[in-house]
PDB file of C-alpha atoms in Angstrom:
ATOM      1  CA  UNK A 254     -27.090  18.988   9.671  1.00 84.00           C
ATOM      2  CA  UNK A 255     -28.038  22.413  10.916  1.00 87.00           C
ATOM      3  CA  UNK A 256     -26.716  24.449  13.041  1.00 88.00           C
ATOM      4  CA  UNK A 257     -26.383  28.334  14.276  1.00 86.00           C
ATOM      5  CA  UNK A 258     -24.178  30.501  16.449  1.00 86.00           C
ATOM      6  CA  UNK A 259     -25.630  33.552  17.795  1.00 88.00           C
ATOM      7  CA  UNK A 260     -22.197  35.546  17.319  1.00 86.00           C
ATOM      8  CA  UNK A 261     -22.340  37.303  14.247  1.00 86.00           C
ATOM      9  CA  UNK A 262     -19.753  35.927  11.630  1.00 88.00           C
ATOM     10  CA  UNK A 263     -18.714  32.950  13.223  1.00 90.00           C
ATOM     11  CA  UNK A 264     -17.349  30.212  10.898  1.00 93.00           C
ATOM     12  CA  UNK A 265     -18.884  26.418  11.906  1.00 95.00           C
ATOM     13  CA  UNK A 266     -17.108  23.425  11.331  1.00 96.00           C
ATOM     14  CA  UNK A 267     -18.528  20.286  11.569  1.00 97.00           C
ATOM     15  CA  UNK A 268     -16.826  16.755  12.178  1.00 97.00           C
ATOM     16  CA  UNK A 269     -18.048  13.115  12.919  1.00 98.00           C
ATOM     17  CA  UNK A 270     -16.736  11.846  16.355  1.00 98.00           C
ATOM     18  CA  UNK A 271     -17.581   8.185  16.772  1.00 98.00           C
ATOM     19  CA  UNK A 272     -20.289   5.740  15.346  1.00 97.00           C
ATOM     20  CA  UNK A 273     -19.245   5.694  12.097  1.00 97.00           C
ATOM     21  CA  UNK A 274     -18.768   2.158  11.599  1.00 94.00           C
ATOM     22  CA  UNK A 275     -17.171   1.018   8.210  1.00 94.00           C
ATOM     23  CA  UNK A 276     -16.513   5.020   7.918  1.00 97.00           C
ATOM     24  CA  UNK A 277     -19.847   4.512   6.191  1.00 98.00           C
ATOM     25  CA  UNK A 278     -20.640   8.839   6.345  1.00 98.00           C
ATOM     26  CA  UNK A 279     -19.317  11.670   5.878  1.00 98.00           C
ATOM     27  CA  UNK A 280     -20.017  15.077   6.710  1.00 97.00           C
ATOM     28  CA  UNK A 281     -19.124  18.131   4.738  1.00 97.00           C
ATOM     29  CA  UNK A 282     -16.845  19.817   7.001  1.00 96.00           C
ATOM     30  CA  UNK A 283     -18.443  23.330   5.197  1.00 96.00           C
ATOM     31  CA  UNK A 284     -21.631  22.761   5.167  1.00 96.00           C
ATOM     32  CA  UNK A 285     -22.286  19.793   8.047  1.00 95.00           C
ATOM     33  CA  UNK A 286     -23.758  18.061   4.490  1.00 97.00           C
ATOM     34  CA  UNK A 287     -24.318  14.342   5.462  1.00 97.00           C
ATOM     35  CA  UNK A 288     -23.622  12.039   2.990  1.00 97.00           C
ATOM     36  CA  UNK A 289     -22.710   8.381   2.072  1.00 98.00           C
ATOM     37  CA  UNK A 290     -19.105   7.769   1.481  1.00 97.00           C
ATOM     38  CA  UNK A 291     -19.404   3.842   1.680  1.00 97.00           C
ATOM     39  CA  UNK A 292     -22.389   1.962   0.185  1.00 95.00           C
ATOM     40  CA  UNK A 293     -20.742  -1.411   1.142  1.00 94.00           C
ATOM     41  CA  UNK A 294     -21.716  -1.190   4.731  1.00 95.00           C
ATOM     42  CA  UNK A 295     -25.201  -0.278   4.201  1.00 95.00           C
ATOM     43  CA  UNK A 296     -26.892  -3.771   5.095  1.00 91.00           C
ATOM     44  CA  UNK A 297     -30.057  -3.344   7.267  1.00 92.00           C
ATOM     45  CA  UNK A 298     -29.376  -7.453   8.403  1.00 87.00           C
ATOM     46  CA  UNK A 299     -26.434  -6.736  10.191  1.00 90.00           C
ATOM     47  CA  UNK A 300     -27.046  -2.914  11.409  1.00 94.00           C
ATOM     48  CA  UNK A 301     -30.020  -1.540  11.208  1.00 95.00           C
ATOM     49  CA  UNK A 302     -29.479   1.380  13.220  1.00 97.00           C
ATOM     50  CA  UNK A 303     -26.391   4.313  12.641  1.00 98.00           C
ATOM     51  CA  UNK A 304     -26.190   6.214  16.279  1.00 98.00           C
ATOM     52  CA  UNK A 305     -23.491   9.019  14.913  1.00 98.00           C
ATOM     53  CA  UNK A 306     -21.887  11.340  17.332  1.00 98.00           C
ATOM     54  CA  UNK A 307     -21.332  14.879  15.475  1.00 98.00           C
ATOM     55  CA  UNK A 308     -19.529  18.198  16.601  1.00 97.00           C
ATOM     56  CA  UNK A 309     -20.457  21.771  15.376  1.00 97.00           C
ATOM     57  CA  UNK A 310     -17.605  24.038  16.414  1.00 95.00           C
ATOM     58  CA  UNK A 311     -17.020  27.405  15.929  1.00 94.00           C
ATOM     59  CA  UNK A 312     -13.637  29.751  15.015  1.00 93.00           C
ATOM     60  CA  UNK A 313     -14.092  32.043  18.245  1.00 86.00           C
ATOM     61  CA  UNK A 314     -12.202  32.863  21.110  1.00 87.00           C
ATOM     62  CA  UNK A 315     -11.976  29.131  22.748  1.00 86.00           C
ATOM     63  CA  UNK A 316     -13.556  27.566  20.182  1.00 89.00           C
ATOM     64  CA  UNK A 317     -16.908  26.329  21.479  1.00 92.00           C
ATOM     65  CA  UNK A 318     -18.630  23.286  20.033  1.00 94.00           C
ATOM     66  CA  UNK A 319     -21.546  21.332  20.437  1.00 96.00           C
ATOM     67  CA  UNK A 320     -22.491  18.026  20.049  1.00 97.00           C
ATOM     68  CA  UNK A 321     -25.767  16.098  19.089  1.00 96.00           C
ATOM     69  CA  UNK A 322     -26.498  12.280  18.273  1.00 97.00           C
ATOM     70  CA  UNK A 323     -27.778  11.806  15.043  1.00 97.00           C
ATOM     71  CA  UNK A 324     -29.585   8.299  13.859  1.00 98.00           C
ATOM     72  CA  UNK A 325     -30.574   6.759  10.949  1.00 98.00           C
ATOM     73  CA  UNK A 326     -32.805   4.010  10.488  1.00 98.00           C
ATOM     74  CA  UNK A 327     -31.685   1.940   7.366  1.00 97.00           C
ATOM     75  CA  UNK A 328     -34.958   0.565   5.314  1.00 95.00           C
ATOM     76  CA  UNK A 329     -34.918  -3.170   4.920  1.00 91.00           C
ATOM     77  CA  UNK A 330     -34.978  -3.951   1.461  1.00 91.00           C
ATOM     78  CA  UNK A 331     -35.132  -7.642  -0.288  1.00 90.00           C
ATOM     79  CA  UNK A 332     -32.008  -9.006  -1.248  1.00 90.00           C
ATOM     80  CA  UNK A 333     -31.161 -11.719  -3.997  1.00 92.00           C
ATOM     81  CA  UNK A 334     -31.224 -14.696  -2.897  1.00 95.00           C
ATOM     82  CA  UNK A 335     -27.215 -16.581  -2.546  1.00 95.00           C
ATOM     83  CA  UNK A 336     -27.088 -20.337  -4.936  1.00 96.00           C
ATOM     84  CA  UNK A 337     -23.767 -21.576  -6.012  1.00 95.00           C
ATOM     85  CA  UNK A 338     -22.883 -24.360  -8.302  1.00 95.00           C
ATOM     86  CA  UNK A 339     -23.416 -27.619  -7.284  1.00 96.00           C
ATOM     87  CA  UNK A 340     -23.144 -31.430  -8.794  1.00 96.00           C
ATOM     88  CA  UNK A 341     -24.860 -34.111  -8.286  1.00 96.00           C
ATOM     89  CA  UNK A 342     -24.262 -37.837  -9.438  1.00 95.00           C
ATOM     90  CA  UNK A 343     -26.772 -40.255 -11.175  1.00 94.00           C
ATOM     91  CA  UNK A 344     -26.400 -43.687 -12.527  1.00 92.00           C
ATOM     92  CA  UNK A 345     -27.882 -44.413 -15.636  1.00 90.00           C
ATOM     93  CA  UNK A 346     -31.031 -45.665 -15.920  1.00 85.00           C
ATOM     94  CA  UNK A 347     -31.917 -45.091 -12.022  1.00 93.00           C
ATOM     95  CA  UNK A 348     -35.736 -45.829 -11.603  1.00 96.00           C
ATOM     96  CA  UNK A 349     -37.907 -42.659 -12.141  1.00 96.00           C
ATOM     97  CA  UNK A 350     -38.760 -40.607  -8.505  1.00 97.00           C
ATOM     98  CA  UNK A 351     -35.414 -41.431  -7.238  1.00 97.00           C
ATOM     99  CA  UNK A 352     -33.896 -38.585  -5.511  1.00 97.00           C
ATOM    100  CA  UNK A 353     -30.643 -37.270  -7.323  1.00 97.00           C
ATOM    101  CA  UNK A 354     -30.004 -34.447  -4.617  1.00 97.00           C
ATOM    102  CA  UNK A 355     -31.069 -31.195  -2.916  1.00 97.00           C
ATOM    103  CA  UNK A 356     -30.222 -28.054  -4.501  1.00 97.00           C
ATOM    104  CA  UNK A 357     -28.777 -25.805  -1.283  1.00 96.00           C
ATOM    105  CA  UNK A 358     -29.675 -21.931  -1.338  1.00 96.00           C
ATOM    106  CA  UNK A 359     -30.378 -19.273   1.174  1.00 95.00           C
ATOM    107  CA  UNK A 360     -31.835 -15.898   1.302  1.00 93.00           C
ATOM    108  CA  UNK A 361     -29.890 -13.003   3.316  1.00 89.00           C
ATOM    109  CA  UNK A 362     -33.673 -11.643   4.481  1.00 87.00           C
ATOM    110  CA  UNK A 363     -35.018 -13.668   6.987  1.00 84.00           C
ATOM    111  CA  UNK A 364     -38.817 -15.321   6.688  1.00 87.00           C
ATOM    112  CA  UNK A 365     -38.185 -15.534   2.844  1.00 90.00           C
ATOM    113  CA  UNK A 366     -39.768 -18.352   0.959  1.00 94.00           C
ATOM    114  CA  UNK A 367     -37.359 -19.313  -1.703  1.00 96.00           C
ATOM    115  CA  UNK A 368     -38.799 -20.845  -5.337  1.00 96.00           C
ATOM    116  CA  UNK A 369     -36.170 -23.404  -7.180  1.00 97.00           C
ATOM    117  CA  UNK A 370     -36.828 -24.359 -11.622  1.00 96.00           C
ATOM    118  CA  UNK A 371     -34.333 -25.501 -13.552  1.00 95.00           C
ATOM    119  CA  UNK A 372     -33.363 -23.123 -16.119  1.00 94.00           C
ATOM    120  CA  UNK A 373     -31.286 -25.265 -18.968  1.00 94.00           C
ATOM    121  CA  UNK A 374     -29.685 -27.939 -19.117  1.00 91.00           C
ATOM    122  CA  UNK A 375     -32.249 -30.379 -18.440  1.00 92.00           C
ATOM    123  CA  UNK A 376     -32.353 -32.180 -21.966  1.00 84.00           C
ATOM    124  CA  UNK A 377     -35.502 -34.046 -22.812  1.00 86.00           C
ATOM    125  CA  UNK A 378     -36.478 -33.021 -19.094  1.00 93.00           C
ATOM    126  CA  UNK A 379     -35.023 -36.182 -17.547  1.00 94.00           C
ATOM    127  CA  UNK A 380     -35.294 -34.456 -14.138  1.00 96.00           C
ATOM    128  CA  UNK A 381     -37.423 -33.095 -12.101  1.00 97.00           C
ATOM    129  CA  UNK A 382     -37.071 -30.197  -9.190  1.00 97.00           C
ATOM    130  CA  UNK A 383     -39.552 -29.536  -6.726  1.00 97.00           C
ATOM    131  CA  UNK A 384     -40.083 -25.547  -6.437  1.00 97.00           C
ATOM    132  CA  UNK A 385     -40.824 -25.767  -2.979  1.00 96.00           C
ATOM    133  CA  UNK A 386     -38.000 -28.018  -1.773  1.00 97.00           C
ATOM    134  CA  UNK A 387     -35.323 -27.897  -4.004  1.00 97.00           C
ATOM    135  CA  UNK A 388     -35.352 -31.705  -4.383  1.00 98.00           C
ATOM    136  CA  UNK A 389     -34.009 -33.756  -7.784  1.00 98.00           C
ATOM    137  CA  UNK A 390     -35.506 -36.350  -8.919  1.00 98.00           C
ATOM    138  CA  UNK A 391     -35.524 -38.650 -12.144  1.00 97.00           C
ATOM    139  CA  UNK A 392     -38.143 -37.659 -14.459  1.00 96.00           C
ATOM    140  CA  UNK A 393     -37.330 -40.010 -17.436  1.00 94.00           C
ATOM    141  CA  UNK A 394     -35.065 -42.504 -16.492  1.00 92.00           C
ATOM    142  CA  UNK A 395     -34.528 -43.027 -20.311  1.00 90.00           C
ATOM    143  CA  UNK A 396     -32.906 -40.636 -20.756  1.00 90.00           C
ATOM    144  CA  UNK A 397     -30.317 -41.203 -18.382  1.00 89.00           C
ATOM    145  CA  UNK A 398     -28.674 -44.055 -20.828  1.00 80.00           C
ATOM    146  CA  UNK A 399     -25.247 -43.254 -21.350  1.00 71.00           C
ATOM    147  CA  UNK A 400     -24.955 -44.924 -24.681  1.00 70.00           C
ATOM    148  CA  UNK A 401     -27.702 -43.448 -26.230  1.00 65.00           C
ATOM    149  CA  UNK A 402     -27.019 -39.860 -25.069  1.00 58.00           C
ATOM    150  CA  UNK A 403     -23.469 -39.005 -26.335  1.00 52.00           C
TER     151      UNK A 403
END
């Protein structure tokens, strides 16, 4: 931030008064330097928009101050997409096609297409995913014998 006094020699001292949710600035008293003090609350999904309330004030007789609104407009930008571990039960030798279960994940930004593969684990590939839907299915049903795969 900028600011001026037209009295010559006038110390400025600037200060934040309200809209700093998650005390996510902070403003060099000094040098009215705006800066981020916490990252955390940065999340364009859940406030886009920072309307901060600021104070200039100087160290003259009465000690006038100003005040100004100052906003900033976060920039979307694409977030990982949130999968935890899941389990699913098959018997053995179930018929190949059969549906094992539907591998849940989500995407923080909205209007994203999410794409599911199996990354390991999938020995001799005896399942199947679909990359669009996140289904499991039997792939090789035998595979899925118990006896022969200890």
């Amino acid at each position: 931030m900028i600011a001026s006094d037209p009295d010559a020699g006038q110390i400025l001292t600037y200060s934040i008064l309200s809209g700093n949710t998650g005390s996510t600035f902070s403003v060099n008293s000094s040098t009215g330097a705006l800066t981020v003090a916490n990252s955390a609350t940065l999340n364009f999904e859940s406030t886009p928009t920072f309307s901060l309330v600021v104070k200039v004030q100087d160290n003259g007789t009465g000690l006038l101050s100003s005040q100004a609104t100052i906003t900033i407009n976060l920039t979307n930008v694409n977030e990982s997409p949130i999968i935890a571990n899941q389990a699913f039960s098959v018997s053995e030798n179930t018929a190949n096609g059969t549906s094992v279960g539907t591998v849940v994940a989500s995407d923080p930004d909205a209007g994203q297409l999410l794409t599911y593969s199996i990354l390991s684990g999938n020995s001799g590939t005896a399942f199947a995913l679909n990359s669009s839907t996140g289904v499991i299915t039997v792939a090789n049903s035998a595979l899925l014998n118990f006896g022969n795969n200890t």
